[in-house]
mmCIF file with all atom_site columns, C-alpha atoms in Angstrom:
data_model
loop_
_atom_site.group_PDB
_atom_site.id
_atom_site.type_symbol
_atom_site.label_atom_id
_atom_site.label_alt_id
_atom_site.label_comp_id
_atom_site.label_asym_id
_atom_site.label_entity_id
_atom_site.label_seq_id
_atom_site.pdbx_PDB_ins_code
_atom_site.Cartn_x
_atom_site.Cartn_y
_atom_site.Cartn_z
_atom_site.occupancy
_atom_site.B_iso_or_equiv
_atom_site.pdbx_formal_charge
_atom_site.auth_seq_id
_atom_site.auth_comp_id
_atom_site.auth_asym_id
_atom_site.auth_atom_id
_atom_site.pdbx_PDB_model_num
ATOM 1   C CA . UNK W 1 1   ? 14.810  10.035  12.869  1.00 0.00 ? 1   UNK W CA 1
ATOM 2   C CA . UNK W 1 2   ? 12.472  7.952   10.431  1.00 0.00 ? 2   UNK W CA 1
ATOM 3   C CA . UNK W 1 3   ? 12.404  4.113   9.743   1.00 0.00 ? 3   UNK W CA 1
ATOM 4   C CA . UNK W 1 4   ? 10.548  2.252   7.004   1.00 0.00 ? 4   UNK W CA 1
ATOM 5   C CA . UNK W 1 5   ? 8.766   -0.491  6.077   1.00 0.00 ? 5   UNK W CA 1
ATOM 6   C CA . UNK W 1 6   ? 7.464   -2.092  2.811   1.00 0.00 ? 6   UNK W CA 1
ATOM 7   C CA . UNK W 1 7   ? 3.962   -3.085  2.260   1.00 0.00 ? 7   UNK W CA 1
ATOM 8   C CA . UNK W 1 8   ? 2.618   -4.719  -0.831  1.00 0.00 ? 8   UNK W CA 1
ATOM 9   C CA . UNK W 1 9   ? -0.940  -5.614  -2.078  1.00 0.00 ? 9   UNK W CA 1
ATOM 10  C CA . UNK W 1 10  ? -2.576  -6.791  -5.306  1.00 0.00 ? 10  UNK W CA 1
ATOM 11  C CA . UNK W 1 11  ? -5.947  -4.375  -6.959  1.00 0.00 ? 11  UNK W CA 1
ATOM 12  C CA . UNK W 1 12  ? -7.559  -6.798  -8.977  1.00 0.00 ? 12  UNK W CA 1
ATOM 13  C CA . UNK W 1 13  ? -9.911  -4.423  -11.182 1.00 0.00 ? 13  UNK W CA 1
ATOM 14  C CA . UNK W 1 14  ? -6.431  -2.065  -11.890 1.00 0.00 ? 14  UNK W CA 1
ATOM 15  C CA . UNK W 1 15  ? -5.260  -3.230  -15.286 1.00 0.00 ? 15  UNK W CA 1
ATOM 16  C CA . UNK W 1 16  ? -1.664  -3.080  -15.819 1.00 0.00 ? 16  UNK W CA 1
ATOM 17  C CA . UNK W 1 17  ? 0.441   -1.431  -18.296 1.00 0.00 ? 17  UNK W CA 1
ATOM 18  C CA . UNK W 1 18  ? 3.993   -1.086  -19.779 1.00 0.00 ? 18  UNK W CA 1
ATOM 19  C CA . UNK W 1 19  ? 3.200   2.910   -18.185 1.00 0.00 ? 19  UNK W CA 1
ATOM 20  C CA . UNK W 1 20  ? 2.433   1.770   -15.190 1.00 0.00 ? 20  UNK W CA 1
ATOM 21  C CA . UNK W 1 21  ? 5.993   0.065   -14.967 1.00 0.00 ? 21  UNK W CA 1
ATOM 22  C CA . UNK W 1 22  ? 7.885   3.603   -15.761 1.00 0.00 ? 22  UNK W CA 1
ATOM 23  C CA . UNK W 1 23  ? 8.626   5.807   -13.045 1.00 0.00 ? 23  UNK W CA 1
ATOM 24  C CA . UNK W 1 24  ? 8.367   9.126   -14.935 1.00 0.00 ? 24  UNK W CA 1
ATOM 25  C CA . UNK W 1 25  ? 5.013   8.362   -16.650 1.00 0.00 ? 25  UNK W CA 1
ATOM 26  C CA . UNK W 1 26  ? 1.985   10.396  -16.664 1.00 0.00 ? 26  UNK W CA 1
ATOM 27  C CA . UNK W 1 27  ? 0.202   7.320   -16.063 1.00 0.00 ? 27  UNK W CA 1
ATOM 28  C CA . UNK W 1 28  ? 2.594   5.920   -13.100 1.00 0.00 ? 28  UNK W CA 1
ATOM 29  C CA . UNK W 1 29  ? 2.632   9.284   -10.888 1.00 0.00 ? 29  UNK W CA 1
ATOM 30  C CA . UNK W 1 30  ? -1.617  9.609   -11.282 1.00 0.00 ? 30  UNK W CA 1
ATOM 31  C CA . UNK W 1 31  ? -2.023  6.390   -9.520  1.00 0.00 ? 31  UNK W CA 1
ATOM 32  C CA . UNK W 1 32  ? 0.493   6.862   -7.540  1.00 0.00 ? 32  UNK W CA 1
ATOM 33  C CA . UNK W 1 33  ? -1.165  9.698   -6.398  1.00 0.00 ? 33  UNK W CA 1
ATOM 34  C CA . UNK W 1 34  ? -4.539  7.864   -6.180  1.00 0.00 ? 34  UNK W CA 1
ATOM 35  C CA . UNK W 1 35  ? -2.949  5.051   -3.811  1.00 0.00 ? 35  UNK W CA 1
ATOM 36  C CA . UNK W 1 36  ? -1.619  7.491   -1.593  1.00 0.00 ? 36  UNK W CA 1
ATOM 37  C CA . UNK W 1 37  ? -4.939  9.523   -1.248  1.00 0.00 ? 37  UNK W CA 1
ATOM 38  C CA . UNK W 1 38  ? -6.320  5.773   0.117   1.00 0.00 ? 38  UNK W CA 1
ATOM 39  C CA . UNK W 1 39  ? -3.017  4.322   1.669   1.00 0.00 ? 39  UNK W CA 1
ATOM 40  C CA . UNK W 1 40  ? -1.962  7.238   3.758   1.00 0.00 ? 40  UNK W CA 1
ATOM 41  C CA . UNK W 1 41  ? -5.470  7.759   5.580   1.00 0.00 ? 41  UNK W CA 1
ATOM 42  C CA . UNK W 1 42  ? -5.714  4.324   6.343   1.00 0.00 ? 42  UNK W CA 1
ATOM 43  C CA . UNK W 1 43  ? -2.048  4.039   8.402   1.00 0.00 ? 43  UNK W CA 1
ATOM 44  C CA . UNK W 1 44  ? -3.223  7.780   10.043  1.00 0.00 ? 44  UNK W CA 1
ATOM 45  C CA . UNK W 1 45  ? -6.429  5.838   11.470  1.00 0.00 ? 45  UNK W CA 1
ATOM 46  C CA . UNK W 1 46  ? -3.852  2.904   12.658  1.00 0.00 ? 46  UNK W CA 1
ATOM 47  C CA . UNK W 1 47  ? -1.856  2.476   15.865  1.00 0.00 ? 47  UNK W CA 1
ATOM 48  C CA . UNK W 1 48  ? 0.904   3.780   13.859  1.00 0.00 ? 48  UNK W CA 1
ATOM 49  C CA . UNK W 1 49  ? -1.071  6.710   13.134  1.00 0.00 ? 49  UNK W CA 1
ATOM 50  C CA . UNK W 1 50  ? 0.557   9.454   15.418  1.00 0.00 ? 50  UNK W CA 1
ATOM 51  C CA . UNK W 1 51  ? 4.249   8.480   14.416  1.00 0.00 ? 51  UNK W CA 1
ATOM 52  C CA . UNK W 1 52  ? 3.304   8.272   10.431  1.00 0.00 ? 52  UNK W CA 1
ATOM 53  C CA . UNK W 1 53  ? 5.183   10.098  8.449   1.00 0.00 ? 53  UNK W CA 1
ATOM 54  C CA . UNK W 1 54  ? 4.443   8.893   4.309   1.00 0.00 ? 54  UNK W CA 1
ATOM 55  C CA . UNK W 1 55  ? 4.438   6.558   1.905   1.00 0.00 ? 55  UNK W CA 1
ATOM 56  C CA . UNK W 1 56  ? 6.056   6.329   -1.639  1.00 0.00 ? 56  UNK W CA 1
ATOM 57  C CA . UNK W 1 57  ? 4.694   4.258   -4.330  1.00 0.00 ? 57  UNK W CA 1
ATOM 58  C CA . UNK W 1 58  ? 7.877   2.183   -5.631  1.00 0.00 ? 58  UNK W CA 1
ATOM 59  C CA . UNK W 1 59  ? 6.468   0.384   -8.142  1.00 0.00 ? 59  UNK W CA 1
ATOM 60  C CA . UNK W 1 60  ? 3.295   -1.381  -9.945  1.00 0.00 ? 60  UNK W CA 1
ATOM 61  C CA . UNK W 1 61  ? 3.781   -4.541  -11.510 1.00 0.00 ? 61  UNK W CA 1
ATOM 62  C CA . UNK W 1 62  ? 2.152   -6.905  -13.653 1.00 0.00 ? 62  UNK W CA 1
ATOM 63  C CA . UNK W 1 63  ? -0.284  -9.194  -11.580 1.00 0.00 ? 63  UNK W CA 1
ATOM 64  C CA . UNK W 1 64  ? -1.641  -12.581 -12.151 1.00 0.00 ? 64  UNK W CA 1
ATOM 65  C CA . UNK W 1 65  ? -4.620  -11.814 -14.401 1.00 0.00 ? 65  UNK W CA 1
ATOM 66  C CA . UNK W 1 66  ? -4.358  -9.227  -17.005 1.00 0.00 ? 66  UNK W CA 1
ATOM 67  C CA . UNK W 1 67  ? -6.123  -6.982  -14.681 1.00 0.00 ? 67  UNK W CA 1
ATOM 68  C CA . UNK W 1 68  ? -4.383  -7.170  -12.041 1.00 0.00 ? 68  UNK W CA 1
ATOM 69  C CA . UNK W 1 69  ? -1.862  -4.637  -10.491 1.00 0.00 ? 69  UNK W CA 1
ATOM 70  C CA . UNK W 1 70  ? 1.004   -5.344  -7.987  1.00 0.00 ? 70  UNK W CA 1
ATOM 71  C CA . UNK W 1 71  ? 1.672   -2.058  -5.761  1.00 0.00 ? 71  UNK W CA 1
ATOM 72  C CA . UNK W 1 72  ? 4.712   -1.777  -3.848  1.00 0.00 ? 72  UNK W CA 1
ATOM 73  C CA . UNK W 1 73  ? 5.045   0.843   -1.022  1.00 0.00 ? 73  UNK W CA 1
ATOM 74  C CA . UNK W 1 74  ? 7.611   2.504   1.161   1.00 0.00 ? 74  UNK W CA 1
ATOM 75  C CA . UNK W 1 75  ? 6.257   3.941   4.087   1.00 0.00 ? 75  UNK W CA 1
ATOM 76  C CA . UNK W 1 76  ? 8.084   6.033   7.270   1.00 0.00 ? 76  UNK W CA 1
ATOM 77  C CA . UNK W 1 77  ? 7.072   6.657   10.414  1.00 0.00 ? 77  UNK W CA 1
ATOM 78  C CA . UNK W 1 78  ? 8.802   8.392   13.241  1.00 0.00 ? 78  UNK W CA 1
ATOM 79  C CA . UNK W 1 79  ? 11.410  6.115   15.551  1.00 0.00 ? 79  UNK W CA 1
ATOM 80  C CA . UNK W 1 80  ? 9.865   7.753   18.627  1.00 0.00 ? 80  UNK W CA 1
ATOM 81  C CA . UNK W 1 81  ? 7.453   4.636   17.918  1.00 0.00 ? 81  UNK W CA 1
ATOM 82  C CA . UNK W 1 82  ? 8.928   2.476   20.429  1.00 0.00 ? 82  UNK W CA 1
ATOM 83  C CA . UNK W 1 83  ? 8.395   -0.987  18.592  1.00 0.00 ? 83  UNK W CA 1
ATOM 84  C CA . UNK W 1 84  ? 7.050   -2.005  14.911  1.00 0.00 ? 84  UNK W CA 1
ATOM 85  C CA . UNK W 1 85  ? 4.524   -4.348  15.368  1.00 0.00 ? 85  UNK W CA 1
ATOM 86  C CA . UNK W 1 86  ? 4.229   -5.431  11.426  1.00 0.00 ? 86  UNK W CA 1
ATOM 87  C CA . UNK W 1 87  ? 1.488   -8.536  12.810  1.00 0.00 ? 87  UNK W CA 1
ATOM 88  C CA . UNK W 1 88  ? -0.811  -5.656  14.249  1.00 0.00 ? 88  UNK W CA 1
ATOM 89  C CA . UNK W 1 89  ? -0.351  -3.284  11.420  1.00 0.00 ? 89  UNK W CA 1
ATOM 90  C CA . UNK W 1 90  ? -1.514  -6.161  9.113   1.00 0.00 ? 90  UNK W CA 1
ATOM 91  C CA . UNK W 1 91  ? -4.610  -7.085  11.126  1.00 0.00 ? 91  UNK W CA 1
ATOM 92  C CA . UNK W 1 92  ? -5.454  -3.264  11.656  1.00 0.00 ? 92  UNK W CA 1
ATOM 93  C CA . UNK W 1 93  ? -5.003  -2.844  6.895   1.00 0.00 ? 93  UNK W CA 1
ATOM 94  C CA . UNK W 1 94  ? -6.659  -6.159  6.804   1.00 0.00 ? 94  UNK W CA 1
ATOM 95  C CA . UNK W 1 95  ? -9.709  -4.867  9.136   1.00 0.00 ? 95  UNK W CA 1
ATOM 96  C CA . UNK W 1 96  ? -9.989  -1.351  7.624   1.00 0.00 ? 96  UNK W CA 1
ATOM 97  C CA . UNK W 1 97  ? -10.122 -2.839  3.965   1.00 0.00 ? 97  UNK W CA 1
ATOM 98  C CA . UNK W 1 98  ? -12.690 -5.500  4.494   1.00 0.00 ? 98  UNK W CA 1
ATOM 99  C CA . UNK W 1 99  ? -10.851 -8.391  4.898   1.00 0.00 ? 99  UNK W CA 1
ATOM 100 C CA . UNK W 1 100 ? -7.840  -7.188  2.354   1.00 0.00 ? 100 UNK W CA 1
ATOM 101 C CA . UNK W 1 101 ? -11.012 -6.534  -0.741  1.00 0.00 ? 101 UNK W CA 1
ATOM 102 C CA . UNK W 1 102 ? -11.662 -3.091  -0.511  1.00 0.00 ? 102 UNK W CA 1
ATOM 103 C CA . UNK W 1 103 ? -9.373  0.299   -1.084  1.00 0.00 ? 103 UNK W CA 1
ATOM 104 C CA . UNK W 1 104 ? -11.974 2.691   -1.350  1.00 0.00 ? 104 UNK W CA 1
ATOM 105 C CA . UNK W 1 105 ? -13.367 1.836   -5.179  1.00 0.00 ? 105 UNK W CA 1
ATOM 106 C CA . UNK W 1 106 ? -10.295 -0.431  -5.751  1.00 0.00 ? 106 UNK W CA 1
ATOM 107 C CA . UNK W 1 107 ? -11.038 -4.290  -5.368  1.00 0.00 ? 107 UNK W CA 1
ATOM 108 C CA . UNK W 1 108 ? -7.702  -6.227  -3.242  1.00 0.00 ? 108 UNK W CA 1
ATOM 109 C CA . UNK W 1 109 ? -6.585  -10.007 -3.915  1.00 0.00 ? 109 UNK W CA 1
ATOM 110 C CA . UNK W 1 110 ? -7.599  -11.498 -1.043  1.00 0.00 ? 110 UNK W CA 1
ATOM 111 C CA . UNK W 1 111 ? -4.041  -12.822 0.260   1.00 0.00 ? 111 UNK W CA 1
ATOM 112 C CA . UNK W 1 112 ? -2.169  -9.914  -1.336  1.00 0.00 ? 112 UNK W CA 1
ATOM 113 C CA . UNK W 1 113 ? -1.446  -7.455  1.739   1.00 0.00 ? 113 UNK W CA 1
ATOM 114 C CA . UNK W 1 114 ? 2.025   -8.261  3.171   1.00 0.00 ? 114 UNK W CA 1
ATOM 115 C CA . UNK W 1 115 ? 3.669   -5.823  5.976   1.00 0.00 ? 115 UNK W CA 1
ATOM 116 C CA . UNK W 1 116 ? 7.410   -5.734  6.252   1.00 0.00 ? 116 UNK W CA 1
ATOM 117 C CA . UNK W 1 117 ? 8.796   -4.066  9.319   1.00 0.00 ? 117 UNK W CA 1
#
C-alpha cells in the first residue's frame, strides 16, 4: 500500500505562464519533467529514500514576482515506512537544497518549501 504527501516550493528565476497553468501543455509536462529529474533524487537520498515511490507535479502557479513559479507536488512512498516524519523530511529538502535556494540550476524562495504528511 502507498500514502502521500504534498510538498510545495517557490523557483524564483522560473517565469510563469498561462501554459504553465494547463495540464495538457507542451510547456506544463517539460517542466514537469524537469522538477521530477531534481525532486525525485533528492527524496531517494532522504530517510524516506528506501520506501519512495514518486512524485507528480499537480500544478505551477503564478508566484509573487512575475518570475516566480509556485510548484505543487504529490509524492508516495511505501506504508511499510513505519511513521511520516514531515519535520525531518523538511530539514533533510531544506539541507540538500542549500538552505531551500538551490534545485540544481533552479533558484528557491527562501521560505517556500512546505512538507505535508
Amino acid at each position: 500500500a502507498v500514502r502521500n504527501f504534498t510538498m510545495n516550493f517557490t523557483i524564483t528565476n522560473l517565469q510563469f505562464t498561462a501554459d504553465l497553468a494547463m495540464p495538457n501543455s507542451k510547456k506544463f509536462k517539460s517542466t514537469e519533467k524537469v522538477m521530477y529529474h531534481y525532486i525525485a533524487p533528492l527524496l531517494q537520498k532522504s530517510s524516506i529514500g528506501p520506501y519512495f515511490t514518486g512524485c507528480k507535479v499537480t500544478g505551477f502557479r503564478s508566484g509573487r514576482n512575475r518570475d516566480d513559479t509556485g510548484v505543487d507536488a504529490v509524492c508516495s512512498y511505501n506504508i511499510s515506512l513505519a511513521r511520516f516524519d514531515r519535520e525531518k523530511i523538511y530539514h533533510e529538502l531544506s539541507t540538500m537544497t542549500n538552505g531551500v535556494t538551490k534545485l540544481g540550476h533552479y533558484s528557491l524562495e527562501k521560505n517556500s518549501l512546505y512538507v505535508n504528511g
